[in-house]
Short mmCIF file of C-alpha atoms and ligand atoms in Angstrom, two decimals:
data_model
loop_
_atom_site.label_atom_id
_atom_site.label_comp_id
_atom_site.label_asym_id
_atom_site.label_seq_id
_atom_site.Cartn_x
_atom_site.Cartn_y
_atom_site.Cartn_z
CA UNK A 704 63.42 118.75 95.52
CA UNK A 705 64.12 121.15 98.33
CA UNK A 706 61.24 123.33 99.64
CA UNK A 707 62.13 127.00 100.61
CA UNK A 708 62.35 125.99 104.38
CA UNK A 709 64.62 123.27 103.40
CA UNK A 710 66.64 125.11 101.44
CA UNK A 711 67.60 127.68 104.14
CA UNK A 712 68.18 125.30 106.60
CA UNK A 713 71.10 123.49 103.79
CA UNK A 714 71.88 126.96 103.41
CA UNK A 715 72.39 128.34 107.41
CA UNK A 716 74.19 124.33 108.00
CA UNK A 717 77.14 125.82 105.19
CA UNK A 718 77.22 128.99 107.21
CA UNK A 719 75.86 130.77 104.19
CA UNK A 720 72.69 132.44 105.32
CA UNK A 721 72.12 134.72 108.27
CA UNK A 722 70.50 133.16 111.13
CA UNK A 723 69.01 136.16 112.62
CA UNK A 724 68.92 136.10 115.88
CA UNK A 725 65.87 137.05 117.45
CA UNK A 726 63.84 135.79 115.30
CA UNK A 727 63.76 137.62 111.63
CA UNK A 728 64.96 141.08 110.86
CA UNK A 729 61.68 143.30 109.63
CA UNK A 730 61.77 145.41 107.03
CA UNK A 731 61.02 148.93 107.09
CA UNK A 732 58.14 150.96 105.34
CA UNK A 733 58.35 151.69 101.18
CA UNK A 734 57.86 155.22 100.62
CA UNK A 735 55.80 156.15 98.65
CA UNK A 736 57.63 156.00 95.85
CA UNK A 737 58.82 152.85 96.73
CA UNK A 738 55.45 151.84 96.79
CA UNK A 739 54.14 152.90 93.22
CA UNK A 740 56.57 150.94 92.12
CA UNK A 741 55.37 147.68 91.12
CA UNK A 742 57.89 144.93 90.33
CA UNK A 743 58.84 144.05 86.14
CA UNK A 744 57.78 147.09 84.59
CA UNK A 745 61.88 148.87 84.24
CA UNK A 746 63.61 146.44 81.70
CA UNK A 747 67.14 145.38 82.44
CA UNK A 748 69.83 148.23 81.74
CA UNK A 749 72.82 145.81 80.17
CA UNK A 750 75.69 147.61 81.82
CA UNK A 751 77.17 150.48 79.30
CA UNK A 752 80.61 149.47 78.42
CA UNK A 753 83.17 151.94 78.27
CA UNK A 754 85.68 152.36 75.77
CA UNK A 755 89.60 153.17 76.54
CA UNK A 756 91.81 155.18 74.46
CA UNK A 757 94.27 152.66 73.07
CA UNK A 758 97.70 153.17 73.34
CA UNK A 759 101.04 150.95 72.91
CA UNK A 760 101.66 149.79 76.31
CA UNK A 761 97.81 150.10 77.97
CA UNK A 762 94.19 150.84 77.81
CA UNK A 763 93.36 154.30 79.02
CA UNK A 764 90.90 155.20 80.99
CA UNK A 765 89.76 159.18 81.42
CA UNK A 766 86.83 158.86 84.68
CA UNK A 767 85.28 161.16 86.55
CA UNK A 768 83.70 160.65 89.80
CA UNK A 769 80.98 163.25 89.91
CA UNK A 770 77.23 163.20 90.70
CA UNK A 771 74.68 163.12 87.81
CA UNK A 772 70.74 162.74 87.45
CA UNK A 773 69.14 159.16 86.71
CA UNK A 774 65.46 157.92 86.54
CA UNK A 775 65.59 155.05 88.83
CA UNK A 776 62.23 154.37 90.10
CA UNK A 777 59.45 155.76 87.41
CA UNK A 778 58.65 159.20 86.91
CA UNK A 779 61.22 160.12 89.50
CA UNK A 780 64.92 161.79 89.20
CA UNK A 781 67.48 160.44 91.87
CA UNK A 782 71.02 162.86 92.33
CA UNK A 783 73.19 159.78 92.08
CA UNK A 784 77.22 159.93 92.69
CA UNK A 785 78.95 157.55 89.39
CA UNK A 786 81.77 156.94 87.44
CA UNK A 787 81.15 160.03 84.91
CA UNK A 788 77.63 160.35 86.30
CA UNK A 789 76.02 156.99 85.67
CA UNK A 790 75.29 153.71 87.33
CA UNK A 791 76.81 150.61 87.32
CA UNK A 792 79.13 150.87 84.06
CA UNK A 793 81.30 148.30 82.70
CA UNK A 794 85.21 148.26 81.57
CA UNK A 795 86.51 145.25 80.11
CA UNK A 796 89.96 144.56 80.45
CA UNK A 797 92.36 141.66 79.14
CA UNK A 798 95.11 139.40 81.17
CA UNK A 799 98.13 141.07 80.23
CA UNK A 800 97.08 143.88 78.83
CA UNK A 801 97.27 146.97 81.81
CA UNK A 802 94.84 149.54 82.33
CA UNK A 803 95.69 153.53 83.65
CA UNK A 804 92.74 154.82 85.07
CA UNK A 805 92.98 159.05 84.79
CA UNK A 806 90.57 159.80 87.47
CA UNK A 807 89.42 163.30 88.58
CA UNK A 808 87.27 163.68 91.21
CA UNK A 809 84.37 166.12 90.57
CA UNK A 810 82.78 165.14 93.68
CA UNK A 811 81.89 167.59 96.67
CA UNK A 812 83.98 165.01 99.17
CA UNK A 813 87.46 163.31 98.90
CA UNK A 814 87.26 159.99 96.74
CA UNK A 815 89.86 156.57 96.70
CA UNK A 816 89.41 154.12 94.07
CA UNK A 817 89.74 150.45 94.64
CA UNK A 818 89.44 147.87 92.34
CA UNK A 819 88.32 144.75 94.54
CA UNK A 820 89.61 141.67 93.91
CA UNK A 821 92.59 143.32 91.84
CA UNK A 822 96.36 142.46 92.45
CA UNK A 823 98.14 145.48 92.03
CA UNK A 824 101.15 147.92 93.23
CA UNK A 825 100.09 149.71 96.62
CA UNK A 826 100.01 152.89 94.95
CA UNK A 827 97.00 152.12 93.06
CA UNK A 828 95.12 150.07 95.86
CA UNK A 829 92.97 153.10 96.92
CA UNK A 830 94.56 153.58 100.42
CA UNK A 831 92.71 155.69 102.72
CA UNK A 832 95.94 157.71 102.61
CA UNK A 833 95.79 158.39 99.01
CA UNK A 834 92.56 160.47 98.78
CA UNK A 835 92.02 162.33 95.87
CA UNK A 836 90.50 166.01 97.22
CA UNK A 837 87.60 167.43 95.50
CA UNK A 838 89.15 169.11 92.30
CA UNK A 839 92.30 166.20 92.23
CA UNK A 840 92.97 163.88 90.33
CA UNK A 841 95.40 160.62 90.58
CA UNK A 842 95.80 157.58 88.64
CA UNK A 843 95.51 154.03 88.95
CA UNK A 844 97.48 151.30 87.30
CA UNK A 845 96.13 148.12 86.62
CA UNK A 846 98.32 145.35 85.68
CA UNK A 847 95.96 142.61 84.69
CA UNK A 848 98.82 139.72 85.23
CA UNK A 849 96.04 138.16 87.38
CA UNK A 850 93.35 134.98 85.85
CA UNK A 851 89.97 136.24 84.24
CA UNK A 852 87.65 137.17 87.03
CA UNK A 853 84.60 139.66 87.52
CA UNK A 854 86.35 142.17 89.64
CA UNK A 855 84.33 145.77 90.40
CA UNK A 856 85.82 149.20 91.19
CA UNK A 857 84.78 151.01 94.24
CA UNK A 858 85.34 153.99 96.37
CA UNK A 859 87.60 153.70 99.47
CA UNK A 860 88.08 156.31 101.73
CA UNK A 861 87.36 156.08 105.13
CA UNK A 862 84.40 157.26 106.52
CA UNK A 863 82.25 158.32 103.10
CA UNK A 864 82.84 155.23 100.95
CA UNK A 865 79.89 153.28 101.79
CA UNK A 866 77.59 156.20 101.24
CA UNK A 867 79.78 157.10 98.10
CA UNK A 868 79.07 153.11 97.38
CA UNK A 869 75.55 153.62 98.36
CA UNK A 870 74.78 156.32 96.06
CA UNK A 871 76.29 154.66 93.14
CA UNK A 872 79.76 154.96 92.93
CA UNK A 873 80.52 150.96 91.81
CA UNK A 874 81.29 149.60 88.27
CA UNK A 875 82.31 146.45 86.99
CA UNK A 876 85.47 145.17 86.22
CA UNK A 877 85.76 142.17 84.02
CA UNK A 878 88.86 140.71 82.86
CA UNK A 879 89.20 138.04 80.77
CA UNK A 880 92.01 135.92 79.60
CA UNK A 881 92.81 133.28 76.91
CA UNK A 882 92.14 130.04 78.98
CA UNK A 883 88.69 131.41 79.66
CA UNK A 884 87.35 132.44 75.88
CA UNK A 885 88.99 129.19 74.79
CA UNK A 886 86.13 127.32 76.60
CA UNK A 887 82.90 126.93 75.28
CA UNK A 888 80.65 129.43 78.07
CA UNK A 889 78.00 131.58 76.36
CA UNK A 890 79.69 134.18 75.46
CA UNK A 891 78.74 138.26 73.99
CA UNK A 892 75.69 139.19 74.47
CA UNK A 893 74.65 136.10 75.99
CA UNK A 894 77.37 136.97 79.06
CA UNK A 895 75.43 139.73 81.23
CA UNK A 896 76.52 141.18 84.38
CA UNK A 897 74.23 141.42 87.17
CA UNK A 898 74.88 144.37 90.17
CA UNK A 899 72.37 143.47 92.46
CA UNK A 900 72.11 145.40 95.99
CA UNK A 901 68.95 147.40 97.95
CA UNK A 902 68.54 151.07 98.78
CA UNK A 903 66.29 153.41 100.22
CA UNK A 904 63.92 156.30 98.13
CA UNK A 905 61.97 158.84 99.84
CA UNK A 906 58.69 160.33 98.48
CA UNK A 907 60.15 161.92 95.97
CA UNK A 908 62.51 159.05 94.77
CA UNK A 909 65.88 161.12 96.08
CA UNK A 910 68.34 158.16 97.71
CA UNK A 911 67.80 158.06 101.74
CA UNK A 912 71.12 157.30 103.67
CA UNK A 913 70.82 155.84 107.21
CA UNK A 914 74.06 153.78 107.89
CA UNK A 915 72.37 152.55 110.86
CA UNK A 916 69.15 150.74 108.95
CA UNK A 917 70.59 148.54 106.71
CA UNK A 918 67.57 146.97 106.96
CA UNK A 919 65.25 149.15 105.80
CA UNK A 920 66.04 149.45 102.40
CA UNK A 921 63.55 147.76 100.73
CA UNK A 922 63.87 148.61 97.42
CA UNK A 923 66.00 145.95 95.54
CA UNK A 924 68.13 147.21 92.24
CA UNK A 925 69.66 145.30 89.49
CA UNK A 926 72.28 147.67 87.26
CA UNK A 927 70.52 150.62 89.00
CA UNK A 928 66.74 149.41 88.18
CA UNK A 929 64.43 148.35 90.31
CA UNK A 930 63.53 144.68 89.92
CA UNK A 931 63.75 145.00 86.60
CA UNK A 932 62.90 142.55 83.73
CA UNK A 933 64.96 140.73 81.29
CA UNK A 934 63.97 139.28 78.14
CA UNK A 935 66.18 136.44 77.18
CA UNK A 936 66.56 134.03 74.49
CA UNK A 937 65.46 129.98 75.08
CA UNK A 938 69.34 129.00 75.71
CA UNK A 939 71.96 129.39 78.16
CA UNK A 940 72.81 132.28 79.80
CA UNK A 941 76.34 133.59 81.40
CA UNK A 942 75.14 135.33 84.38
CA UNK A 943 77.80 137.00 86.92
CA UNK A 944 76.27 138.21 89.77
CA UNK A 945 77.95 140.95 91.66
CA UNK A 946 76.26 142.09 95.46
CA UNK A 947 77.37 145.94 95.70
CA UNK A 948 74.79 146.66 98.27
CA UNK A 949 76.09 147.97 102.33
CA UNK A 950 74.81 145.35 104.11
CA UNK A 951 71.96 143.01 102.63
CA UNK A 952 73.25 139.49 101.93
CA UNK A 953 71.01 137.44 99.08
CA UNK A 954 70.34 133.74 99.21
CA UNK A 955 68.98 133.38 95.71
CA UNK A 956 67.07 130.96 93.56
CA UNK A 957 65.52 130.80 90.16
CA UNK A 958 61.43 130.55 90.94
CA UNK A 959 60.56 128.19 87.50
CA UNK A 960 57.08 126.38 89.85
CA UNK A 961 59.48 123.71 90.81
CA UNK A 962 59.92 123.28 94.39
CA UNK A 963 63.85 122.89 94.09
CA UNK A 964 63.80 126.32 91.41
CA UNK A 965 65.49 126.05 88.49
CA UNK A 966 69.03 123.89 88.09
CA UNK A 967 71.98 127.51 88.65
CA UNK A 968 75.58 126.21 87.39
CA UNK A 969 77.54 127.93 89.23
CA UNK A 970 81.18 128.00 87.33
CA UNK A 971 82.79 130.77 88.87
CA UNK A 972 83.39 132.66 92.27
CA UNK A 973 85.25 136.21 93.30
CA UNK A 974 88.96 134.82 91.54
CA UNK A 975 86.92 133.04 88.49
CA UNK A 976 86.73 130.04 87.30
CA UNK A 977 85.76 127.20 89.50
CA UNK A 978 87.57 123.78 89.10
CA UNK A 979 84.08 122.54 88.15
CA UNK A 980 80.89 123.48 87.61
CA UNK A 981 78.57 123.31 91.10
CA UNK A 982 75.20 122.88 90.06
CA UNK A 983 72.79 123.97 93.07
CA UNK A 984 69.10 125.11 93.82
CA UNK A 985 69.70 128.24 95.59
CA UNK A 986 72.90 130.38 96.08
CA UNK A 987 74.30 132.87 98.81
CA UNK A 988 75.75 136.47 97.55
CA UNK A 989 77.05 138.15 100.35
CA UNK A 990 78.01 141.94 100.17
CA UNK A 991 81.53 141.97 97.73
CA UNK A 992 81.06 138.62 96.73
CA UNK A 993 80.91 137.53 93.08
CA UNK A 994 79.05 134.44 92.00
CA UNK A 995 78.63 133.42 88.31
CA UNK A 996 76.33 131.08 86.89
CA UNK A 997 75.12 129.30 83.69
CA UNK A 998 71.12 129.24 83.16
CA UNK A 999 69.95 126.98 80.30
CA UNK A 1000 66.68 128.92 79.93
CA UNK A 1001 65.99 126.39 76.79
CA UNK A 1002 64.46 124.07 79.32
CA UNK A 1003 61.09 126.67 79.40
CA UNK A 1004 58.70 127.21 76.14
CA UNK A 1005 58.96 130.98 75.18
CA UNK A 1006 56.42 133.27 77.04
CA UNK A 1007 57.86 131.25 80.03
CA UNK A 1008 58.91 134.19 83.23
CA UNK A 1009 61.05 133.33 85.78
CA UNK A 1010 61.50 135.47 88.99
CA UNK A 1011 64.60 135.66 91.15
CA UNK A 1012 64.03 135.81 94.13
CA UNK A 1013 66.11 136.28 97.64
CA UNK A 1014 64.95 133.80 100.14
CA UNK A 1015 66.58 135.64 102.75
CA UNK A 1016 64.39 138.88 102.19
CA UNK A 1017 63.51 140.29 105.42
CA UNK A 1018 60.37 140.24 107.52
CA UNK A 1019 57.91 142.00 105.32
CA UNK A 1020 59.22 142.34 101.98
CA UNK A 1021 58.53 140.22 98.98
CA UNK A 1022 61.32 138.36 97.60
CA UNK A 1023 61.57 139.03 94.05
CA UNK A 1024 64.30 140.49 92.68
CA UNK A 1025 63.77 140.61 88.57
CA UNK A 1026 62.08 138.43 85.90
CA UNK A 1027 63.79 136.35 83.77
CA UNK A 1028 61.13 136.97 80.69
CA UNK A 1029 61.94 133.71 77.68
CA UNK A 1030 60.88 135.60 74.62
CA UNK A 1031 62.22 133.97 71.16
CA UNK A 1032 64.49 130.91 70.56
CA UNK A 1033 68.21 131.45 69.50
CA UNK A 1034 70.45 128.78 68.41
CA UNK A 1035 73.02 127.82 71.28
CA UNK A 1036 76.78 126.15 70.83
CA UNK A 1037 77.59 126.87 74.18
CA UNK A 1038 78.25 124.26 77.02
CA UNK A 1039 79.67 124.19 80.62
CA UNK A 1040 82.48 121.81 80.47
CA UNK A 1041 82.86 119.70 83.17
CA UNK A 1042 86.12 120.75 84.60
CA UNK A 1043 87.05 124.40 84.48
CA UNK A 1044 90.44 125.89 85.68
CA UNK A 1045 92.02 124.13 88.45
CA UNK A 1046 93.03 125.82 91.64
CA UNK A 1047 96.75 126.85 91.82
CA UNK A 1048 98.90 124.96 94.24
CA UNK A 1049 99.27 128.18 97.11
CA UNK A 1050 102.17 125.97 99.28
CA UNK A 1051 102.04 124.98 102.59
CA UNK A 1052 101.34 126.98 105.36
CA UNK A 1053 104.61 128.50 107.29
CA UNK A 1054 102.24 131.13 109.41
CA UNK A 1055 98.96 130.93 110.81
CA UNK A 1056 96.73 134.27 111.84
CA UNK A 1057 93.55 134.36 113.87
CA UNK A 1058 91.29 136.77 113.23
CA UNK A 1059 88.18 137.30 115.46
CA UNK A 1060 85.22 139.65 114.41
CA UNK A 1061 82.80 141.07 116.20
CA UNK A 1062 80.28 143.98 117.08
CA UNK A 1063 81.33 145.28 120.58
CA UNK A 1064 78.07 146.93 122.79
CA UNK A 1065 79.76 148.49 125.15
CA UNK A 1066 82.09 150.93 122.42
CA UNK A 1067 79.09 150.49 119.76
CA UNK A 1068 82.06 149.44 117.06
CA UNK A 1069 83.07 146.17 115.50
CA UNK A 1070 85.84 144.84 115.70
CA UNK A 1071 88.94 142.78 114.61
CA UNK A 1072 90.92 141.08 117.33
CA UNK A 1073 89.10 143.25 120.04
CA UNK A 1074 90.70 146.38 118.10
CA UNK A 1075 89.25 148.65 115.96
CA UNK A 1076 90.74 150.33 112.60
CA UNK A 1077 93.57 152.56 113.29
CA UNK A 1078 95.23 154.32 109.79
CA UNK A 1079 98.40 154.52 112.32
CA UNK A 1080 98.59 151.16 113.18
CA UNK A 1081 100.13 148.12 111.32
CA UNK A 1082 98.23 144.91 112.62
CA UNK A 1083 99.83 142.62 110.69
CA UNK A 1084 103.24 141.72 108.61
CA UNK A 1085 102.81 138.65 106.17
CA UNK A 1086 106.15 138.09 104.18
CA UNK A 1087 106.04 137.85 100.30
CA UNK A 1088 105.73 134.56 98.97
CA UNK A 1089 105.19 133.07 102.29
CA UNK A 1090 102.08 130.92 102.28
CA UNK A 1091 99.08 131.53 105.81
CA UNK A 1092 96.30 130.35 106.67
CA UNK A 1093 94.03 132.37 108.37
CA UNK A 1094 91.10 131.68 110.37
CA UNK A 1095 88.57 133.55 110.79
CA UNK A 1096 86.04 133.60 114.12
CA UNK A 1097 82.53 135.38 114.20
CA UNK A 1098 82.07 135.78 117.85
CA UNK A 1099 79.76 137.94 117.64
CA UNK A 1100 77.14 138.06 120.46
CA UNK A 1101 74.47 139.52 118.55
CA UNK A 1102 74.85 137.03 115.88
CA UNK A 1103 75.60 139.37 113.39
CA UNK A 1104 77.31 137.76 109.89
CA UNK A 1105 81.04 139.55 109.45
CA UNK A 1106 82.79 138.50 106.58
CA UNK A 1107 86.81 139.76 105.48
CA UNK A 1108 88.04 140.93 102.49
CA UNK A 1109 91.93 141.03 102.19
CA UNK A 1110 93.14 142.82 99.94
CA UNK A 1111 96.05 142.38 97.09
CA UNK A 1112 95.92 138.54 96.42
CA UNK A 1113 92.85 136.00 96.33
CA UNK A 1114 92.56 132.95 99.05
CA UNK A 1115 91.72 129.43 99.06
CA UNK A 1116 88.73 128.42 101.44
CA UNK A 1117 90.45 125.73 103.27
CA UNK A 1118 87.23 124.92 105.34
CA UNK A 1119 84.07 126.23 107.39
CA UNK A 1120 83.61 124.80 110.82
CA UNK A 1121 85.95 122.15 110.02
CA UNK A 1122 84.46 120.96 107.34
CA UNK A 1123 85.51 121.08 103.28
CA UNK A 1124 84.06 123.82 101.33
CA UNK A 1125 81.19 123.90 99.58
CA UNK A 1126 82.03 123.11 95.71
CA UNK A 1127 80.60 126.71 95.02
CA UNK A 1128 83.45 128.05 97.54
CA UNK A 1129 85.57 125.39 96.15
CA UNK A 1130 87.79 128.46 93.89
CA UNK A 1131 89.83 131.32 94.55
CA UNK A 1132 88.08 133.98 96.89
CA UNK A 1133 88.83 137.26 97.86
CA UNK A 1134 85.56 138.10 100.34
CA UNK A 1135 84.48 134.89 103.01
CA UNK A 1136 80.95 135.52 105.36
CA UNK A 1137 80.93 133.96 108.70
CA UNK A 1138 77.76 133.58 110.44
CA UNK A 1139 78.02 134.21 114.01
CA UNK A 1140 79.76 131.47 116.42
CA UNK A 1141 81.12 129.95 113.21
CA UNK A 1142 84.72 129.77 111.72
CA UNK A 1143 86.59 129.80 108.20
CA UNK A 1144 89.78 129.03 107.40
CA UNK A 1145 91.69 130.69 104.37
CA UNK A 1146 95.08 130.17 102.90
CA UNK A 1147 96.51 132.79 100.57
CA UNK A 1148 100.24 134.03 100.11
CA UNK A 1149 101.20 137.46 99.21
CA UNK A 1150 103.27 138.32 95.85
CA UNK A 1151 104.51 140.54 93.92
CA UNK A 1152 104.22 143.42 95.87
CA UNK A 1153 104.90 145.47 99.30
CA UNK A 1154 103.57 147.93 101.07
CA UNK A 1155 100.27 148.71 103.63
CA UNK A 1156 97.13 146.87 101.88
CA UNK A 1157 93.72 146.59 103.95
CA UNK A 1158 91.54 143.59 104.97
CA UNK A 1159 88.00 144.79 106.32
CA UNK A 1160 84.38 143.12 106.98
CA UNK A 1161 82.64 143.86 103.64
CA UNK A 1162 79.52 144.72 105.81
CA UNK A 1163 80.16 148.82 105.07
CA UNK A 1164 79.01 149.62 107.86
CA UNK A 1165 80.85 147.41 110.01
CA UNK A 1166 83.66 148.77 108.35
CA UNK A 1167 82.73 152.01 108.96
CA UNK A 1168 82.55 151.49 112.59
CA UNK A 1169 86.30 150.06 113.13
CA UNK A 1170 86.08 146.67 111.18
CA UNK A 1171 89.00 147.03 109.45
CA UNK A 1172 93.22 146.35 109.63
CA UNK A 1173 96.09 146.96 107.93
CA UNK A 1174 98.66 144.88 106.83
CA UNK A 1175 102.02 145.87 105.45
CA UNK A 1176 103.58 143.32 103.06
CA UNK A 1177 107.15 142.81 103.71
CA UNK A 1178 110.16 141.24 101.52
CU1 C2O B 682 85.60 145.91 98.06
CU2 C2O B 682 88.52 147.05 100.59
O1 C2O B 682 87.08 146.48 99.28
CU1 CU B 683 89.02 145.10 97.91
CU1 CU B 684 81.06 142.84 109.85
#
């Protein structure tokens, strides 16, 4: 069994974990606020699913983006900015079966919706160039013709989505399809969704946002609580774990008083299913990256409580993140077969890209290729149904992680450094990390539609500050 030294070390040498490099990032100050509030005392809010209006051809769904009032830390109110006014909510969608998002934007600032992860027309991509202005509305088609994967909805216009982000404007998106409720997973209530990401209260528990300290935001939320707790049944456990937070990466393990933690199966990734389960000890979760595991909490006598915690927490903060609390015994017929859903064949690659990211001191930007985000530029033409392989290089002097998110279609890690993925990485992805002076190579292939998609770091504020390109998908 691997110590927590150990295990970061295994983690940094898969290019999973930031090395920070001077040493380790410190934390800011709680306020006080922050400070009064002691970890396990909010329970777990299970994601509030909401319900379409059915009609022949689609789901519908009527959102607004607006702000709205929610206790997040105790005896406090926090103005938060949500899909009709509340945190982290949940549609469920079905392979095959589209969704129309009606969305009107009740919000003081223009708003873009995006639905990461999701492979659909251009029009409904949430292009900085199709804003909806305070008072507008637009819709969104979804076609769902893609597998069963945890996708979430987010805002994307430039400039004000990560503090739109920030202040709560996220939901999940979960699609399922046949091949995946034909397996065995724990399923219903017994398949929980789990938005973790940090943030920033002051005195008076209002939301503080500072796009230039990521790193102090030292209060950690799960579905919009603050390390909550969770009382769970003795069995397994579906857990999909979603990292909507700016900045803060999570390196995560179960704390059960073992040295290793407790055994996560990891079965899925940002495009579902993996090809097989990846049992591990500890499990990176950078920012837009979705990583779903199975937790037999059967192996613990009830009373048992288990803490997540983030091994990568910064100088100065604790690690916990919530409490897995085993309170009754529940019969279980669920299992984690041993091979899941196979990768698809993507082709062989006809065009290779290089993409380097960094953070540039002498402009104070990051940047892709040396360039940063211009809405009037076109950086790069991939041809439908043409299969590429990317690589990505963090040359960053600072040794600051940058990761990239393309848009439209989901990739194939083809290796790190060189070297095969890890079997967690091992499925389809849509977000990659690269730690500074490391590399990544993807291979993806465009379909089914053209038009000017984006690929960005999902640091936001990298993004923010010029991390992003454009890419126009030609026939
Ligand atoms: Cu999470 Cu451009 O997206
Ligand atoms: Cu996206
Ligand atoms: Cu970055």
């Amino acid at each position: 069994m691997l110590n927590r030294r150990q295990l970061l070390r295994r983690g940094a040498a898969l290019g999973l974990l930031v090395a920070a490099p001077a040493g380790l990032i410190v934390a800011g100050r709680p306020s006080r606020a922050e400070a009064a509030t002691a970890p396990f005392t909010v329970p777990l809010a299970v994601p509030k699913r909401l319900r379409p209006t059915r009609l022949p051809g689609h789901d519908l769904y009527r959102l607004q983006t607006r702000e709205g009032d929610a206790t997040i830390l105790p005896g406090t109110r926090t103005r938060i900015r949500g899909f009709n006014g509340v945190l982290a909510p949940l549609i469920v969608a079905h392979r095959d079966r589209p969704v129309l998002v009606e969305l009107s934007n009740e919000l003081a600032d223009p708003f873009a919706l995006h639905l990461h992860g999701g492979h659909v027309p251009v029009r409904s991509d949430g292009h900085p160039r199709d804003q909806i202005r305070p008072g507008g509305r637009r819709s969104y088609y979804y076609p769902n013709t893609q597998r069963a994967s945890t996708l979430w909805m987010h805002d994307h216009t430039h400039h004000a989505h990560a503090e739109n982000i920030y202040r709560g404007l996220s939901a999940t998106y979960l699609l399922t399809d046949r091949f995946e409720e034909a397996l065995p997973l724990p399923k219903g209530q017994y398949d929980v969704v789990l938005q973790l990401r940090d943030a920033k209260f002051d005195d008076n528990g209002a939301f503080v946002y500072d796009m230039h300290k990521p790193e102090d935001r030292p209060t950690i939320l799960v579905n919009g609580r603050p390390k909550p707790y969770f009382e769970v049944a003795a069995r397994k456990y579906r857990l999909r774990l979603v990292n909507t937070a700016n900045e803060r990466g999570f390196f995560l393990r179960l704390n059960d008083g073992t040295q290793g933690g407790a055994e996560l199966v990891q079965i899925a990734t940002d495009g579902g299913l993996l090809p097989a389960p990846a049992p591990t000890g500890a499990l990176a979760l950078w920012p837009g990256e979705r990583n779903e595991i199975v937790v037999d909490f059967s192996r613990y006598p009830v009373g048992t409580k288990l803490v997540l915690e983030n091994l990568a927490a910064f100088e100065g903060e604790t690690p916990e993140v919530m409490r897995f609390d085993v309170v009754r015994t529940a019969p279980d017929a669920s299992s984690v077969p041993a091979t899941l859903r196979p990768v698809p064949d993507l082709g062989t690659a006809q065009v290779r890209r290089e993409f380097h990211v960094a953070f540039d001191p002498a402009s104070g930007q990051h940047l892709i290729n040396g360039k940063p985000f211009d809405i009037n530029r076109i950086d790069i033409r991939p041809r439908l149904d043409v299969t590429e392989v990317w690589t990505i290089r963090n040359s960053d002097t600072l040794g600051i992680p940058h990761s990239l998110h393309p848009h439209l279609e989901h990739f194939r890690v083809v290796s790190r450094d060189g070297r095969a993925p890890a079997p967690g990485e091992a499925g389809l992805k849509d977000t990659i990390t690269v730690m500074a002076g490391q590399s990544a190579e993807i291979m993806l292939r465009f379909t089914d539609y053209t038009g000017p998609y984006m690929y960005h770091c999902h640091m936001l504020g990298h993004q923010m500050m010029g991390m992003m390109g454009q890419m126009e998908i030609v026939k």
